[in-house]
Every structure is written in C-alpha cells, then in structure tokens.
Coordinates of C-alpha atoms in Angstrom, one line a residue:
Chain O
M1 CA 19.3 -11.4 35.8
P2 CA 17.3 -11.6 32.6
E3 CA 19.0 -10.7 29.3
V4 CA 17.5 -7.5 27.9
R5 CA 19.8 -7.2 24.9
I6 CA 18.4 -8.4 21.5
K7 CA 21.5 -10.1 20.0
T8 CA 20.1 -11.9 17.0
L9 CA 17.6 -11.3 14.2
P10 CA 14.2 -13.2 14.6
P11 CA 14.0 -16.6 12.8
P12 CA 12.0 -16.8 9.6
H13 CA 8.3 -17.4 10.0
G14 CA 7.9 -21.2 9.9
G15 CA 11.6 -21.7 10.8
K16 CA 13.2 -21.7 7.3
L17 CA 13.4 -19.2 4.5
V18 CA 11.8 -20.4 1.3
D19 CA 14.2 -20.0 -1.7
R20 CA 12.7 -21.4 -4.8
V21 CA 14.7 -19.5 -7.4
V22 CA 16.8 -21.6 -9.8
R23 CA 19.9 -19.6 -10.8
D24 CA 21.6 -22.2 -13.0
P25 CA 20.3 -22.0 -16.6
E26 CA 21.2 -25.7 -17.3
M27 CA 19.0 -26.7 -14.3
A28 CA 16.3 -24.4 -15.6
R29 CA 16.4 -26.2 -19.0
K30 CA 16.2 -29.6 -17.4
L31 CA 13.1 -28.5 -15.3
M32 CA 11.4 -27.0 -18.4
Q33 CA 11.8 -30.4 -20.1
K34 CA 9.4 -31.8 -17.5
C35 CA 6.7 -29.3 -18.3
S36 CA 3.8 -30.4 -20.4
A37 CA 2.2 -27.0 -21.3
V38 CA 2.9 -23.3 -21.3
Y39 CA 0.7 -20.6 -19.9
D40 CA 1.1 -16.8 -20.3
I41 CA 0.4 -15.0 -17.0
K42 CA -2.5 -12.6 -17.3
P43 CA -3.5 -9.8 -14.9
T44 CA -6.7 -10.1 -12.8
L45 CA -9.1 -7.6 -14.1
F46 CA -12.0 -5.8 -12.4
K47 CA -14.3 -3.9 -14.7
G48 CA -11.5 -4.1 -17.3
N49 CA -8.8 -2.6 -15.1
P50 CA -5.9 -4.6 -13.7
V51 CA -6.2 -5.1 -10.0
R52 CA -3.7 -7.9 -9.5
N53 CA -0.9 -9.8 -11.2
V54 CA -0.1 -13.3 -9.9
Y55 CA 3.5 -12.9 -10.9
R56 CA 4.0 -10.6 -7.9
E57 CA 2.8 -13.4 -5.6
I58 CA 5.1 -15.9 -7.3
M59 CA 8.0 -13.5 -6.8
S60 CA 7.1 -13.1 -3.1
V61 CA 6.7 -16.8 -2.5
C62 CA 9.9 -17.9 -4.3
Y63 CA 12.1 -15.2 -2.8
G64 CA 10.9 -16.1 0.7
F65 CA 8.8 -13.1 1.6
F66 CA 5.8 -15.4 2.3
S67 CA 7.8 -18.2 4.0
P68 CA 6.7 -20.9 4.8
V69 CA 4.3 -20.8 1.9
E70 CA 5.8 -22.4 -1.2
G71 CA 3.1 -22.0 -3.8
S72 CA -0.6 -21.9 -4.7
M73 CA -2.6 -23.3 -1.9
T74 CA -4.5 -26.7 -2.0
K75 CA -8.2 -26.8 -1.2
A76 CA -7.5 -28.0 2.4
E77 CA -4.9 -25.2 2.9
L78 CA -7.3 -22.6 1.6
E79 CA -10.0 -23.8 4.0
S80 CA -7.6 -23.7 6.9
V81 CA -6.5 -20.2 6.0
L82 CA -10.1 -18.9 5.6
E83 CA -11.3 -20.7 8.8
K84 CA -8.4 -20.3 11.1
R85 CA -5.8 -18.0 9.5
R86 CA -3.4 -20.9 9.8
L87 CA -1.6 -23.0 7.3
L88 CA -2.1 -26.8 7.6
S89 CA 1.3 -26.8 9.3
G90 CA -0.2 -24.5 12.0
W91 CA 1.8 -21.4 11.1
V92 CA -0.2 -18.2 11.0
F93 CA -1.0 -17.0 7.5
P94 CA -3.8 -14.6 6.6
Y95 CA -4.5 -14.6 2.9
P96 CA -5.3 -17.2 0.3
I97 CA -2.4 -17.5 -2.2
L98 CA -3.9 -18.9 -5.3
F99 CA -3.1 -19.6 -9.0
D100 CA -6.4 -19.1 -10.7
I101 CA -7.3 -19.8 -14.3
S102 CA -10.4 -19.6 -16.5
E103 CA -12.3 -22.8 -17.4
E104 CA -11.6 -22.0 -21.1
D105 CA -7.8 -21.8 -20.5
F106 CA -7.9 -24.8 -18.3
K107 CA -9.5 -26.9 -21.1
K108 CA -7.0 -25.6 -23.6
L109 CA -4.0 -26.5 -21.5
G110 CA -5.2 -30.0 -20.8
V111 CA -3.2 -30.3 -17.6
G112 CA -4.0 -32.0 -14.3
A113 CA -2.6 -33.1 -11.0
G114 CA 1.0 -34.4 -11.4
D115 CA 1.7 -32.2 -14.4
W116 CA 4.2 -29.3 -14.5
L117 CA 3.1 -26.0 -16.1
L118 CA 5.6 -23.5 -17.4
L119 CA 4.5 -20.0 -16.7
R120 CA 5.5 -17.3 -19.1
L121 CA 5.8 -13.6 -18.3
K122 CA 6.3 -10.8 -20.8
G123 CA 6.8 -13.5 -23.5
E124 CA 9.7 -15.3 -21.6
P125 CA 9.8 -18.4 -19.4
F126 CA 9.5 -17.3 -15.8
A127 CA 8.4 -20.0 -13.4
I128 CA 7.1 -23.6 -13.1
L129 CA 4.0 -24.6 -11.2
E130 CA 4.1 -28.3 -10.1
I131 CA 0.4 -29.0 -10.1
E132 CA -0.6 -31.0 -7.1
E133 CA -4.4 -30.5 -7.2
V134 CA -7.0 -28.8 -9.3
Y135 CA -10.2 -27.5 -7.7
E136 CA -12.9 -25.0 -8.1
I137 CA -13.7 -22.0 -5.9
V138 CA -16.6 -19.6 -5.7
P139 CA -14.7 -16.3 -5.9
G140 CA -17.3 -14.2 -4.1
D141 CA -17.3 -16.7 -1.2
V142 CA -13.5 -16.6 -0.9
A143 CA -13.7 -12.7 -0.9
V144 CA -16.3 -12.6 1.9
R145 CA -14.5 -15.1 4.0
T146 CA -11.1 -13.5 3.5
F147 CA -12.2 -10.1 4.9
G148 CA -14.9 -11.1 7.3
T149 CA -18.5 -9.9 7.9
P150 CA -20.1 -7.8 10.6
E151 CA -22.1 -10.9 11.8
K152 CA -19.1 -13.2 12.0
N153 CA -16.4 -10.7 13.1
P154 CA -18.4 -8.1 15.1
E155 CA -15.3 -7.1 17.0
V156 CA -13.8 -5.2 14.1
V157 CA -15.9 -5.5 10.9
K158 CA -18.4 -2.6 10.8
V159 CA -20.1 -2.9 7.4
P160 CA -20.2 -5.6 4.7
F161 CA -17.5 -5.4 2.0
D162 CA -18.6 -4.3 -1.4
Q163 CA -17.3 -3.3 -4.8
K164 CA -15.8 0.0 -3.4
H165 CA -13.1 -2.2 -1.7
T166 CA -10.2 -3.0 -3.9
G167 CA -9.1 -6.1 -2.0
Y168 CA -12.6 -7.6 -2.1
N169 CA -12.7 -7.0 -5.8
I170 CA -9.4 -8.8 -6.3
Y171 CA -10.9 -12.0 -4.8
C172 CA -14.2 -11.6 -6.5
S173 CA -12.4 -11.3 -9.8
L174 CA -10.5 -14.5 -9.5
N175 CA -11.0 -17.2 -12.1
P176 CA -12.9 -20.2 -10.7
I177 CA -10.3 -22.9 -11.4
I178 CA -7.4 -23.2 -9.0
L179 CA -4.1 -25.0 -9.8
A180 CA -2.5 -25.7 -6.5
G181 CA 1.2 -26.6 -6.1
K182 CA 4.7 -25.3 -5.6
Y183 CA 6.2 -22.5 -7.7
T184 CA 9.8 -22.3 -8.8
I185 CA 11.3 -19.4 -10.6
I186 CA 13.6 -20.7 -13.4
N187 CA 14.4 -17.4 -15.2
E188 CA 15.4 -14.8 -12.6
P189 CA 13.8 -11.5 -13.5
K190 CA 15.8 -8.2 -13.5
L191 CA 14.3 -5.5 -11.4
R192 CA 13.7 -2.3 -13.4
E193 CA 14.9 1.2 -12.3
P194 CA 14.3 2.6 -9.8
F195 CA 13.1 -0.5 -8.0
N196 CA 16.4 -2.4 -8.4
R197 CA 18.1 -0.5 -5.7
F198 CA 15.3 -1.2 -3.2
W199 CA 15.1 -4.9 -3.8
Y200 CA 15.9 -6.7 -0.6
P201 CA 14.4 -10.1 -0.5
P202 CA 14.6 -11.7 3.0
K203 CA 18.0 -13.4 2.5
R204 CA 19.6 -10.2 1.2
A205 CA 17.9 -8.1 3.9
R206 CA 19.3 -10.3 6.6
E207 CA 22.7 -10.2 5.1
E208 CA 22.5 -6.4 4.9
F209 CA 21.4 -6.1 8.5
E210 CA 24.3 -8.3 9.6
K211 CA 26.7 -6.2 7.5
R212 CA 25.5 -3.1 9.2
G213 CA 25.5 -4.7 12.7
W214 CA 21.8 -4.4 13.2
T215 CA 20.0 -6.7 15.6
T216 CA 17.1 -4.5 16.5
V217 CA 15.2 -3.4 13.4
I218 CA 11.7 -1.8 13.1
A219 CA 9.5 -1.9 10.0
H220 CA 7.5 0.9 8.6
Q221 CA 4.7 -0.2 6.3
T222 CA 4.0 2.2 3.4
R223 CA 2.0 2.8 0.3
N224 CA 2.5 6.5 0.4
V225 CA 5.0 9.2 -0.3
P226 CA 6.1 10.1 3.3
H227 CA 4.8 13.3 4.9
T228 CA 6.3 14.7 8.0
G229 CA 3.9 12.8 10.2
H230 CA 5.2 9.5 8.7
E231 CA 8.7 10.7 9.4
A232 CA 7.8 11.5 13.1
L233 CA 6.2 8.1 13.4
M234 CA 9.4 6.3 12.0
K235 CA 11.7 8.2 14.3
N236 CA 9.7 7.9 17.5
A237 CA 8.6 4.3 17.0
A238 CA 12.2 3.4 16.6
Y239 CA 12.9 4.3 20.2
I240 CA 11.6 0.9 21.2
G241 CA 14.9 -1.1 20.7
D242 CA 16.4 -2.8 23.8
V243 CA 18.9 -0.8 25.9
K244 CA 19.1 1.7 23.1
P245 CA 16.7 2.6 20.2
C246 CA 16.5 0.3 17.3
D247 CA 19.6 0.0 15.2
G248 CA 17.7 0.2 11.9
I249 CA 14.5 1.6 10.5
V250 CA 13.3 -0.4 7.4
V251 CA 10.7 1.1 5.1
N252 CA 9.0 -1.7 3.2
A253 CA 6.7 -0.4 0.5
I254 CA 4.0 -2.5 -1.0
V255 CA 4.4 -2.3 -4.7
G256 CA 1.6 -3.6 -7.0
A257 CA -1.6 -2.6 -8.7
K258 CA -2.9 0.7 -7.5
R259 CA -5.9 2.9 -7.7
I260 CA -6.2 6.0 -10.0
G261 CA -5.1 9.0 -8.0
D262 CA -2.7 7.1 -5.7
F263 CA 1.0 8.1 -5.9
P264 CA 3.0 6.0 -8.4
D265 CA 5.2 3.4 -6.7
E266 CA 8.3 5.0 -8.2
A267 CA 7.6 8.2 -6.3
I268 CA 6.8 6.3 -3.1
V269 CA 10.1 4.4 -2.9
E270 CA 12.2 7.4 -4.1
G271 CA 10.3 9.7 -1.7
H272 CA 11.2 7.5 1.2
E273 CA 14.8 7.3 0.0
M274 CA 14.9 11.1 -0.1
V275 CA 14.3 11.2 3.7
H276 CA 17.8 9.8 4.1
L277 CA 19.4 11.4 1.0
A278 CA 18.3 14.8 2.3
G279 CA 19.6 13.9 5.8
Y280 CA 16.3 13.8 7.8
I281 CA 17.3 10.3 9.0
K282 CA 20.9 9.2 8.7
P283 CA 21.3 6.8 5.8
D284 CA 23.2 4.3 7.9
R285 CA 20.1 3.8 10.1
H286 CA 17.5 3.8 7.3
L287 CA 16.9 1.3 4.6
V288 CA 14.2 1.5 1.9
T289 CA 12.8 -1.8 0.5
F290 CA 9.7 -3.1 -1.1
T291 CA 7.6 -6.2 -1.5
L292 CA 5.7 -7.2 -4.6
W293 CA 2.0 -7.6 -3.6
D294 CA -1.2 -6.2 -4.8
M295 CA -2.5 -4.7 -1.7
R296 CA -5.7 -6.1 -0.3
Y297 CA -6.4 -3.3 2.1
G298 CA -7.4 -5.8 4.8
N299 CA -6.4 -3.7 7.8
P300 CA -6.0 -6.4 10.6
I301 CA -5.7 -9.2 8.1
E302 CA -3.2 -7.2 6.0
S303 CA -1.1 -6.6 9.2
L304 CA -0.6 -10.3 9.4
I305 CA 0.9 -10.6 6.0
H306 CA 3.1 -7.6 6.9
A307 CA 4.3 -9.5 9.9
V308 CA 5.1 -12.5 7.8
I309 CA 7.0 -10.5 5.3
R310 CA 8.9 -8.4 7.8
Q311 CA 9.8 -11.2 10.2
N312 CA 11.1 -13.1 7.2
M313 CA 13.3 -10.1 6.4
G314 CA 14.8 -10.3 9.9
I315 CA 12.9 -7.4 11.4
S316 CA 12.2 -7.4 15.1
F317 CA 9.5 -4.8 15.6
H318 CA 6.6 -3.5 13.5
M319 CA 4.9 -0.1 13.8
F320 CA 1.1 -0.3 13.4
G321 CA -0.7 3.0 13.2
R322 CA -4.3 4.1 13.0
D323 CA -6.2 2.7 10.0
H324 CA -3.4 0.4 9.1
A325 CA -3.5 -0.7 5.5
A326 CA -7.2 0.2 5.4
L327 CA -9.5 1.6 2.8
G328 CA -12.9 3.1 3.6
E329 CA -14.8 2.4 6.9
Y330 CA -15.2 -1.4 6.7
Y331 CA -13.1 -2.1 9.7
D332 CA -12.7 -0.3 13.1
I333 CA -9.9 2.2 12.6
F334 CA -8.0 0.6 15.4
A335 CA -8.7 -3.0 14.2
T336 CA -5.0 -3.8 13.7
Q337 CA -4.1 -2.5 17.1
I338 CA -6.9 -4.5 18.7
L339 CA -5.5 -7.6 17.0
W340 CA -1.9 -6.9 18.1
S341 CA -2.9 -5.9 21.7
K342 CA -5.5 -8.5 22.7
G343 CA -6.4 -10.5 19.6
I344 CA -9.6 -11.0 17.6
P345 CA -11.1 -14.4 18.5
S346 CA -13.5 -14.5 15.5
F347 CA -10.4 -14.4 13.2
G348 CA -8.7 -17.2 15.1
F349 CA -6.7 -15.0 17.6
E350 CA -7.7 -15.5 21.2
A351 CA -4.5 -13.7 22.0
P352 CA -2.2 -11.3 20.0
P353 CA -0.5 -12.9 17.0
Y354 CA 2.9 -13.0 18.8
A355 CA 1.3 -15.0 21.7
V356 CA -0.5 -17.8 19.8
D357 CA 0.8 -21.2 18.6
G358 CA 2.3 -20.8 15.1
G359 CA 2.6 -17.0 15.7
F360 CA 5.3 -14.4 15.3
Y361 CA 8.5 -13.3 16.9
I362 CA 8.1 -9.9 15.5
R363 CA 6.7 -7.5 18.2
P364 CA 4.1 -4.7 17.6
Q365 CA 4.7 -1.1 18.3
N366 CA 1.1 0.2 18.3
I367 CA 1.1 3.9 17.7
E368 CA -1.9 6.1 18.0
E369 CA -1.2 9.1 15.8
F370 CA 1.2 12.0 15.3
W371 CA -0.1 15.4 14.5
F372 CA 1.3 18.8 14.0
C373 CA 1.0 21.0 17.1
P374 CA 2.1 24.6 16.9
K375 CA 1.8 25.0 20.7
C376 CA 4.0 22.0 21.4
K377 CA 6.1 23.2 18.5
E378 CA 6.6 19.6 17.3
F379 CA 5.1 16.7 15.5
A380 CA 3.3 15.7 18.7
Y381 CA 2.1 12.2 19.7
S382 CA -1.6 12.1 20.3
A383 CA -1.3 10.5 23.7
N384 CA 0.8 13.4 24.8
C385 CA -0.6 16.5 23.2
S386 CA -4.0 17.8 24.5
H387 CA -4.2 21.0 22.4
K388 CA -7.5 20.2 20.8
G389 CA -8.5 22.7 18.2
I390 CA -4.9 23.7 17.7
Y391 CA -3.2 20.6 16.3
S392 CA -3.6 19.5 12.7
R393 CA -4.1 15.9 11.8
Y394 CA -2.4 14.4 8.8
S395 CA -4.2 12.7 5.9
G396 CA -2.8 11.4 2.7
S397 CA -6.0 12.1 0.9
F398 CA -6.0 15.7 2.2
I399 CA -2.4 16.2 0.8
R400 CA -3.4 14.7 -2.6
G401 CA -6.4 17.1 -2.6
L402 CA -4.1 20.0 -1.9
I403 CA -1.9 19.0 -4.9
N404 CA -5.0 18.6 -7.0
E405 CA -5.9 22.2 -6.2
G406 CA -2.5 23.4 -7.3
V407 CA -1.3 24.1 -3.8
M408 CA 2.3 23.2 -3.0
P409 CA 2.2 21.4 0.4
P410 CA 4.1 23.6 3.0
P411 CA 7.2 22.2 4.6
E412 CA 5.2 21.5 7.8
I413 CA 3.5 18.7 5.7
Y414 CA 6.1 17.6 3.2
R415 CA 9.9 18.0 3.2
P416 CA 10.6 20.1 0.1
E417 CA 13.0 17.5 -1.3
V418 CA 10.3 14.8 -0.9
Y419 CA 7.8 16.9 -2.8
K420 CA 10.3 17.5 -5.6
V421 CA 10.5 13.7 -6.0
V422 CA 6.7 13.7 -6.5
V423 CA 7.2 16.5 -9.1
K424 CA 9.9 14.4 -10.9
W425 CA 7.5 11.5 -11.4
W426 CA 4.6 13.9 -12.2
Q427 CA 6.8 15.2 -15.1
K428 CA 7.3 11.6 -16.3
F429 CA 3.9 10.1 -15.9
G430 CA 1.5 13.1 -15.9
Y431 CA -1.6 13.7 -13.8
P432 CA -3.7 12.4 -12.2
F433 CA -1.2 10.1 -10.5
N434 CA -1.7 6.5 -11.5
N435 CA -3.8 7.7 -14.4
E436 CA -5.4 5.1 -16.7
K437 CA -2.6 5.3 -19.2
Y438 CA 0.0 4.8 -16.5
L439 CA -1.8 1.9 -15.0
K440 CA -2.2 0.2 -18.4
E441 CA 1.4 0.7 -19.5
R442 CA 2.6 -0.3 -16.1
E443 CA 0.8 -3.6 -16.2
E444 CA 2.6 -4.3 -19.5
R445 CA 5.9 -3.0 -18.3
L446 CA 5.6 -4.5 -14.7
E447 CA 8.5 -4.0 -12.3
V448 CA 10.8 -6.5 -13.9
D449 CA 12.3 -7.5 -17.2
L450 CA 13.1 -11.1 -18.1
P451 CA 16.2 -12.3 -19.9
H452 CA 15.5 -14.2 -23.1
M453 CA 15.3 -18.0 -22.6
E454 CA 14.6 -20.6 -25.3
L455 CA 11.6 -22.8 -24.8
P456 CA 12.3 -26.5 -25.2
A457 CA 11.2 -27.8 -28.6
H458 CA 8.2 -29.8 -27.2
L459 CA 6.7 -26.6 -25.8
K460 CA 7.0 -24.6 -28.9
K461 CA 4.1 -26.2 -30.6
Chain N
M1 CA -21.4 10.6 12.8
A2 CA -21.0 13.9 10.9
K3 CA -18.6 14.3 8.0
F4 CA -16.6 17.4 7.1
L5 CA -15.7 19.2 4.0
G6 CA -12.7 21.5 4.1
V7 CA -12.0 24.3 1.6
I8 CA -8.5 25.8 1.5
I9 CA -8.5 29.5 1.7
D10 CA -5.7 31.2 -0.2
E11 CA -5.2 35.0 -0.5
K12 CA -7.8 35.4 -3.3
R13 CA -10.5 33.5 -1.4
M14 CA -9.6 35.4 1.8
A15 CA -10.1 38.6 0.0
A16 CA -13.5 37.4 -1.3
I17 CA -14.8 36.8 2.3
K18 CA -13.1 39.8 4.0
G19 CA -15.4 41.7 6.2
T20 CA -18.1 39.0 6.3
P21 CA -18.9 36.7 9.3
L22 CA -17.0 34.0 7.4
E23 CA -13.7 35.7 8.0
E24 CA -13.8 34.8 11.7
K25 CA -14.5 31.2 10.9
V26 CA -11.3 30.7 8.9
E27 CA -9.2 28.1 10.7
S28 CA -5.4 28.1 10.7
I29 CA -3.9 24.6 10.2
F30 CA -0.4 23.3 10.4
G31 CA 0.8 26.2 12.5
G32 CA -0.6 28.8 10.1
A33 CA 0.9 27.3 7.0
L34 CA -2.6 26.8 5.6
R35 CA -6.0 28.2 6.2
R36 CA -9.4 26.6 5.6
L37 CA -13.1 26.8 6.1
V38 CA -15.0 23.7 7.3
I39 CA -18.5 22.6 6.6
E40 CA -20.1 19.9 8.7
V41 CA -22.6 17.7 6.8
P42 CA -24.7 14.7 7.9
D43 CA -23.5 11.3 6.9
D44 CA -26.0 10.7 4.1
L45 CA -25.1 14.0 2.4
G46 CA -21.4 13.2 2.8
Q47 CA -22.1 9.8 1.1
K48 CA -24.0 11.6 -1.7
V49 CA -20.9 13.7 -2.4
I50 CA -18.7 10.7 -2.4
D51 CA -21.0 8.9 -4.9
Q52 CA -20.6 11.7 -7.4
F53 CA -16.8 11.4 -7.9
T54 CA -14.9 8.2 -8.5
K55 CA -11.8 9.2 -6.5
A56 CA -13.6 10.8 -3.6
R57 CA -13.4 9.2 -0.2
F58 CA -13.8 9.8 3.5
D59 CA -10.4 9.9 5.2
A60 CA -9.6 8.8 8.7
R61 CA -10.5 12.2 10.1
G62 CA -14.0 12.0 8.7
F63 CA -13.2 14.6 6.0
I64 CA -14.5 14.2 2.4
E65 CA -11.3 14.3 0.3
E66 CA -10.1 13.8 -3.2
T67 CA -13.0 15.5 -4.7
P68 CA -12.2 17.5 -7.9
A69 CA -10.8 21.0 -7.5
A70 CA -13.8 22.2 -9.6
F71 CA -16.1 20.9 -6.8
K72 CA -14.1 22.8 -4.1
R73 CA -14.3 25.9 -6.3
A74 CA -18.0 25.6 -6.6
I75 CA -18.4 25.0 -2.8
F76 CA -16.3 28.1 -2.1
K77 CA -18.3 30.2 -4.6
R78 CA -21.6 29.1 -2.9
I79 CA -20.1 29.7 0.6
A80 CA -19.2 33.3 -0.4
E81 CA -22.6 33.8 -1.9
M82 CA -24.6 32.4 0.9
K83 CA -22.3 33.6 3.6
E84 CA -22.7 30.5 5.7
L85 CA -21.0 27.2 6.4
S86 CA -24.0 24.8 6.4
A87 CA -25.0 21.6 4.7
A88 CA -27.3 23.8 2.6
V89 CA -24.2 25.0 0.7
V90 CA -23.3 21.5 -0.3
E91 CA -26.9 20.7 -1.2
K92 CA -27.1 23.8 -3.4
V93 CA -23.9 22.8 -5.3
L94 CA -25.2 19.2 -5.8
A95 CA -28.5 20.5 -7.0
E96 CA -27.4 23.4 -9.2
D97 CA -23.7 23.1 -10.1
L98 CA -23.0 19.4 -10.4
E99 CA -23.2 19.2 -14.2
K100 CA -20.7 22.0 -14.7
V101 CA -18.5 20.7 -11.9
K102 CA -18.3 17.3 -13.6
E103 CA -17.5 18.9 -17.0
E104 CA -14.6 20.8 -15.4
A105 CA -13.5 17.8 -13.4
A106 CA -13.1 15.8 -16.6
K107 CA -10.8 18.5 -18.0
E108 CA -8.8 18.9 -14.8
D109 CA -8.0 15.2 -14.9
K110 CA -6.1 15.8 -18.1
E111 CA -4.8 19.3 -17.7
L112 CA -3.2 19.8 -14.3
P113 CA 0.2 21.2 -15.2
V114 CA 3.4 20.1 -13.5
P115 CA 4.5 22.7 -11.0
D116 CA 7.2 24.9 -12.3
I117 CA 9.8 24.3 -9.7
D118 CA 13.5 23.6 -9.9
I119 CA 14.2 20.0 -8.9
S120 CA 17.8 19.9 -9.9
D121 CA 18.9 19.6 -6.2
V122 CA 17.1 16.3 -5.7
L123 CA 18.3 14.9 -9.0
E124 CA 21.8 15.7 -7.8
L125 CA 21.2 13.9 -4.5
Q126 CA 19.9 10.9 -6.4
K127 CA 23.1 10.6 -8.6
N128 CA 24.9 8.9 -5.7
P129 CA 22.3 6.8 -3.9
V130 CA 23.4 5.1 -0.7
Q131 CA 21.6 1.9 -1.6
K132 CA 23.0 0.3 -4.8
P133 CA 21.1 -1.8 -7.3
A134 CA 21.0 -5.5 -6.4

C-alpha cells in the first residue's frame, strides 16, 4: 500500500542549503586581507528613487534562501537563466542575480577576474565578492528577456512591459558592468525591530519546524497587510496536508523596496502576526517570516523564486492565487496557475515546475479566489459560491482607497486588531503609506544594522 | 473590456441622492457593511483616468483604484448633479474639475490625519510576542 503520510521536510532546492556567512571575526579578518579594494553598496535608482538594493540579494544568497545560487551570475549562467530558466547545473532558477557596477566605479576600483572585493554597507564591512568574471550587459535587453514578450511568450504575456512595471524598471536601471562571483558575508548584520522576530532563514526555519513537529507546511506569499480574504485563503488552503491538514502555515513576506502608497513592511509583518496574537489562527500553527528581496512583480516568474525560497525553508506546499505577485495587466491573471498546472513551454516548462528535471519538491495549491458572500454567510470559495451579484470580491487597492477616503474598513474586510496595527505604523511614518520621506529614510536605515568592524590597513587608503 | 469606477456611499452622500433614481442603483457590498455606486467606463477612458494620478491602477476586478479622495468627491458631486451613472460623468470631471482635483490631491497626500482610535489593546498583545527575536 502506498505511503500517504509526509514524514520529512522537502530537501533544499539543488540538494544542499547554501550557508555563506562567516561568524568567526578572526576568519573574517583573514578573508578581508585577501581583498584588493572596497566598494560601498549603492541602491539601484529609477528616476532618482530607490527600487532595489543588492544587499538584499546578498543576504538571501548567503543565508540560503536562493540555494543553490552562491553569488552574482556569470555570463553563461545569466544566458542559461534567461533562455531556459535553469542554472548551468540544471536546477530551475527564474531570475538573473547580478552584482552591477557603473563604468566609472569599475575604473576607480581597478579590479578584475581573480580579485576579491570587500563590499561595505552602512559604512561597515559587510561581504566579500570573489570576482570570477567581469562582463557587460545591456540592461534593457535583460529586462525584456526576464519578463517575456507577447510574441515570445504568447501563452501568458498580454502586453509589452514598460516603465509602469517596477520589476522591469529594476532590470532597466542596472549598471552595465557585472562582477560575477561568489558572495560571503563576513560581518553578520543584526536585523532591526520589528523584523528581527520574523527572521527565519532556511536553516532556522527547518529547525523551527522540527521543534514544532511539523512535516507538512504550506506557504502564504504576501506583500500586504492581511484582509479577511487572505485569512480565509490561508486557513482553507492549509487543508491540503496528507491524512490531516497541514501542520503549519508559514507566511513569508517579501521585504524590500516598495512603491509609494503600498503598506510599510513593518505593518505587513506585524499585521500578519496579529492574526495569531489575536487568536484568528492558533499561534502554534502559524509562523510569520520574511525574505529580503526587491519584488520584481513577475507573476509566473516570481512564483518560481517563491518556490525556491520556500522549498529551501522546508515548506511542502505553496498557495498560488489569482494575479500572484502581479502588477498591472502584463500577464494573464492566472499565469502562475497555468505554470503550476500544465507548464508554460515558452518559458522552458513543458510541464509544471514540480514535474521537470531540476524542478521542485514543493507542490502547488492553486486557489481561484475567496470572496465575501452574505448568502453563504462565509468567506466563500469562488468554485463553490454562485451567488453572482451578491458576493463581494476583495482588492487590496480597494481597501487602500477606502482608507484614503477616511473610511475605516469594516470587520468583514479587516480584523479590527489588524487595522490597528496599520494605524500604529501610520502614527509613526505618516501618510501616504511608503511616502517619499519614508522610502528615502528607509533606504538609508535598511532592515539591518552592522556591527563595527575595522578595515585592514591596506584597504584604508 | 469595460472598467469600473466605484464610489463609496456614506450617510451624507446617501442623503444627497435620496429620492433620485440613483438611490435604487446603490449596491450593498460586504454583506451591507459598505454601500457604493458603480460607473462603467470604456477601456480608453479608464486608462485616461489612470494616467492622471501616479498611484492609480486597475485592480484585478477591473476597478480603477487608488485615485485621490478628491477625485472620488468630484465624481460623486457630478453624479449627484447629472443624476446618472455614465461615462459622461467621468468625462465631465476630467474636462472641468481636474485642475482642482489635482490641487486637492497634492494636499491630501500630506494631510490625511491618523484615525483617532484606541490601539492600546494591540500594543498590549504585542508586548509578549510568540515569536522571539533571532
């Protein structure tokens, strides 16, 4: 008789968790001695506004969220990812991970292949880049190939990407010189409040699951303060499990550069935490976590990075909803679900990503939509409820619009405790959410602080 | 595909349309927790609205959202005046009220006060989080 119980967590993507964090200061000093230059990390700007900070990618690589990727991609690796969504090793990976630098900075540094570059963050040593290759890119070309076009990817891309798409702008705004090579964090950052209590890199997440006795875990992707529709999605998707529903529900928020008007990340992680603090999901079944990543809003492509991250964390199932990680109408609203139910050949998936070579163990839970139905008297699943004209569909933009009009969202939309978390951060950061001042200060403050570490004498010049 | 523009109807707005044909067109949403009027507009007009405001966007339901509150006020004012829910209402606002709307929108981006509600209960809950710092 086939075994139906799921007794272990899925293996890391690529077989082994990457851990490139040096925790021994003496070792860090020795490694710094090998560096020939220092570079202060700068945010990627689009029209003067920060849209990305490569430090977040370095954190996600070195703490194993992006395993098996170990650093900035070589030219051959980049081509492989853009052409096939596969690393050279054959493992599925969706996005270019690149350390870009301007021609001017490159000339000033005077480094080349074989050199080690010390990367400084907030004025302190942070990480080392072992330069393996230096090459040039055409940023606009990388952007187009990353997200696809209606001609090349007609299954899901509806209109060409343009400057109203944040992810496209990130790639268009990259510097033209790429330094490829492995990253190593040599000065472990301290996560700031309130992020520190939600910091569960893959190794720690797996330890936590084992401590709690979880073997079936489902991931909820978020970039929003949770409304009651999200809560219904989490609770109902978690019924998948094996002989019983999933042991754990893991919320993994994507924390990074945001758009003016979005909710601040502080409110997002604490809003989700309030779901268990206020008892709507028992805290022993619910864990709030985050990953540092400047969201690319790549819908099906983004769902692949989500699978990489969450499988590495030890998560067995992933809920994918309508318009997953999307922005605007560039992709079909069900593009992610198409990918995870039958594949998208033009993106290199003749079959779903769990059924291809180099694919995932994590399994999708494709969910259509939950809405509020007063006749069903519940947060109804769209495949069940046929009360057209009666039910009300959720929309994060609609809720932000309500708040903007000075209307307190009713409890049918927001749990009152969750809304009060929004108010807490509104008091601190002002309005609109993620205003220019907040975004600017946040890019200086970041999500981490770095302990002081002396530079070696040869790098002080 | 048509786009939609929803205007929330509170007590004050409800009073302003009482007795007119608009009253019957008010929809109840979220089980009666909110009420709204909806205008259907052609795609290009929807896009024209989006182009006016940096934060505005179409959401997954096809609604034009995250427009300034001043824009919604102007739309409602014109709905009440014209007593109809047609694209002509939106065209009129774009043609005649846009400058004023944009002036007010610039102010509202700086002036929306924090709601005066007691949040001490959630601060108390947060004093003892289940998840501890790493």
